[in-house]
Coordinates of C-alpha atoms and ligand atoms in Angstrom, one line a residue:
M9 CA -34.2 -21.8 47.9
T10 CA -31.1 -22.3 45.7
T11 CA -31.1 -20.3 42.5
F12 CA -28.8 -21.6 39.8
R13 CA -27.1 -19.3 37.3
S14 CA -28.6 -21.2 34.4
E15 CA -32.0 -20.4 35.7
T16 CA -31.4 -16.8 36.3
A17 CA -29.7 -16.1 33.0
G18 CA -32.9 -15.4 31.1
T19 CA -35.0 -14.2 33.9
L20 CA -37.7 -11.9 32.7
G21 CA -37.5 -8.7 34.6
R22 CA -39.3 -5.3 34.5
L23 CA -40.8 -3.9 31.3
N24 CA -38.2 -1.1 30.9
H25 CA -39.8 0.6 27.9
V26 CA -41.9 0.3 24.9
G27 CA -40.2 1.4 21.6
I28 CA -42.3 3.4 19.3
A29 CA -41.1 4.4 15.8
T30 CA -42.2 7.8 14.7
P31 CA -41.5 10.1 11.7
S32 CA -41.3 13.0 14.1
I33 CA -40.3 13.0 17.7
A34 CA -41.5 16.6 18.0
R35 CA -45.0 15.7 16.8
S36 CA -45.1 12.5 19.0
V37 CA -44.0 14.5 22.1
A38 CA -46.8 17.0 21.4
T39 CA -49.3 14.1 21.1
Y40 CA -48.2 12.4 24.4
R41 CA -48.3 15.8 26.1
T42 CA -51.7 17.0 24.8
L43 CA -53.7 13.9 24.4
L44 CA -52.3 11.8 27.3
G45 CA -51.1 14.5 29.6
A46 CA -47.5 13.3 29.7
T47 CA -45.3 15.7 31.8
A48 CA -42.0 13.9 32.3
I49 CA -40.5 14.1 28.8
G50 CA -36.7 13.9 28.3
E51 CA -34.5 15.8 25.9
P52 CA -34.2 14.0 22.5
F53 CA -30.7 12.7 21.7
D54 CA -28.9 11.1 18.8
V55 CA -27.6 7.5 18.8
P56 CA -25.6 7.6 15.6
A57 CA -24.4 4.0 15.9
Q58 CA -28.0 2.9 15.5
G59 CA -29.0 5.7 13.0
V60 CA -31.7 7.0 15.3
R61 CA -32.7 9.9 17.5
V62 CA -34.6 8.9 20.6
C63 CA -36.7 10.6 23.3
F64 CA -38.0 9.0 26.5
V65 CA -41.4 9.8 27.9
D66 CA -42.0 8.6 31.5
A67 CA -45.1 6.8 32.5
P68 CA -45.4 5.8 36.2
N69 CA -44.4 2.2 35.7
T70 CA -42.3 2.3 32.5
Q71 CA -41.1 4.5 29.7
I72 CA -42.0 5.2 26.1
E73 CA -39.0 5.3 23.8
L74 CA -39.8 7.5 20.8
I75 CA -37.5 6.6 17.9
E76 CA -37.0 8.7 14.8
P77 CA -34.6 7.7 12.0
L78 CA -31.5 9.9 11.4
D79 CA -31.3 8.9 7.8
D80 CA -32.7 6.6 5.1
A81 CA -30.3 3.8 6.0
S82 CA -31.7 3.5 9.6
P83 CA -33.6 0.4 10.4
I84 CA -36.4 2.7 11.7
A85 CA -36.6 4.3 8.2
G86 CA -37.4 0.8 6.8
F87 CA -40.1 0.4 9.5
L88 CA -41.6 3.7 8.6
R89 CA -41.7 2.8 4.9
R90 CA -44.0 -0.1 5.9
N91 CA -45.8 1.9 8.6
P92 CA -45.7 5.6 7.5
A93 CA -47.6 6.8 10.6
G94 CA -45.1 5.0 12.9
G95 CA -46.2 2.5 15.6
Q96 CA -45.0 0.0 18.1
H97 CA -41.5 -1.2 17.2
H98 CA -40.3 -3.2 20.2
V99 CA -40.7 -3.9 23.9
C100 CA -37.7 -3.9 26.2
F101 CA -37.5 -6.2 29.3
E102 CA -34.7 -6.0 31.9
V103 CA -32.6 -9.1 32.6
P104 CA -29.9 -9.5 35.3
D105 CA -27.1 -10.1 32.8
V106 CA -27.4 -9.6 29.1
H107 CA -24.5 -11.8 28.1
A108 CA -25.7 -14.6 30.2
A109 CA -29.2 -14.2 28.7
V110 CA -27.7 -14.4 25.2
A111 CA -25.9 -17.6 26.0
D112 CA -29.1 -19.0 27.5
L113 CA -31.2 -18.1 24.5
K114 CA -28.7 -19.6 22.1
A115 CA -28.6 -22.7 24.2
K116 CA -32.3 -22.9 23.8
G117 CA -32.1 -22.6 20.0
A118 CA -33.2 -18.9 19.8
T119 CA -31.5 -16.3 17.6
V120 CA -30.3 -13.0 18.9
L121 CA -29.7 -10.2 16.4
G122 CA -26.0 -9.2 16.6
E123 CA -24.0 -8.8 19.7
P124 CA -25.0 -7.0 22.9
R125 CA -24.2 -3.3 22.7
T126 CA -24.7 -0.3 24.8
G127 CA -27.8 1.4 23.5
A128 CA -29.8 4.4 24.4
P129 CA -30.5 3.4 28.0
G130 CA -26.7 3.2 28.7
T131 CA -26.5 -0.5 29.7
P132 CA -25.9 -3.4 27.3
T133 CA -28.9 -4.5 25.3
V134 CA -29.6 -7.1 22.6
F135 CA -32.6 -7.9 20.4
V136 CA -34.2 -11.3 20.0
D137 CA -35.3 -12.4 16.6
P138 CA -39.1 -11.8 16.3
R139 CA -39.4 -15.2 14.7
D140 CA -38.6 -16.7 18.1
M141 CA -41.1 -14.4 19.9
G142 CA -44.3 -14.7 18.0
G143 CA -43.6 -11.8 15.7
L144 CA -42.7 -9.4 18.5
L145 CA -39.3 -7.7 18.5
V146 CA -38.0 -8.0 22.1
E147 CA -35.1 -6.0 23.4
L148 CA -33.3 -7.3 26.5
M149 CA -31.5 -4.8 28.6
E150 CA -29.2 -5.3 31.5
A151 CA -31.0 -3.9 34.6
P152 CA -29.5 -0.5 35.5
V153 CA -27.5 -0.5 38.7
G154 CA -29.7 0.4 41.6
H155 CA -32.8 -0.9 39.9
A156 CA -34.2 -3.6 42.0
P157 CA -35.5 -6.4 39.7
A158 CA -39.2 -6.7 40.1
Ligands
LIG225 CO1 -35.4 0.2 23.1

């Protein structure tokens, strides 16, 4: 079977992670540990360019990205003003090539938020406007090298 570039550009890959906004990573980590029995919990780290501190919790088939604002100007701070307890913020799917996916989305009339940039996972990511995705904020992430697309 021949696969054309234009068909692979936006190919939906693995669910890489679910982004969860929280007012306190420490409290959320405790919750995932005690209520759900999570054991594989990374060290929190700052992503100053995005105004957030993040922490990844491993589930067997995906990750939870806990996101805490670094300051009041953070987009996550705005989310928490609307949802003080925190909650689901975005889902992140892997794609083979983020820049190709962006071109593909734009060609189909969708809006991407900003330019691809290297986010917390260390590979280029971009967000799709929730208005094009039924209200869901979708992050697309270039599949990490060595990750076989599922
Ligand atoms: Co994310």
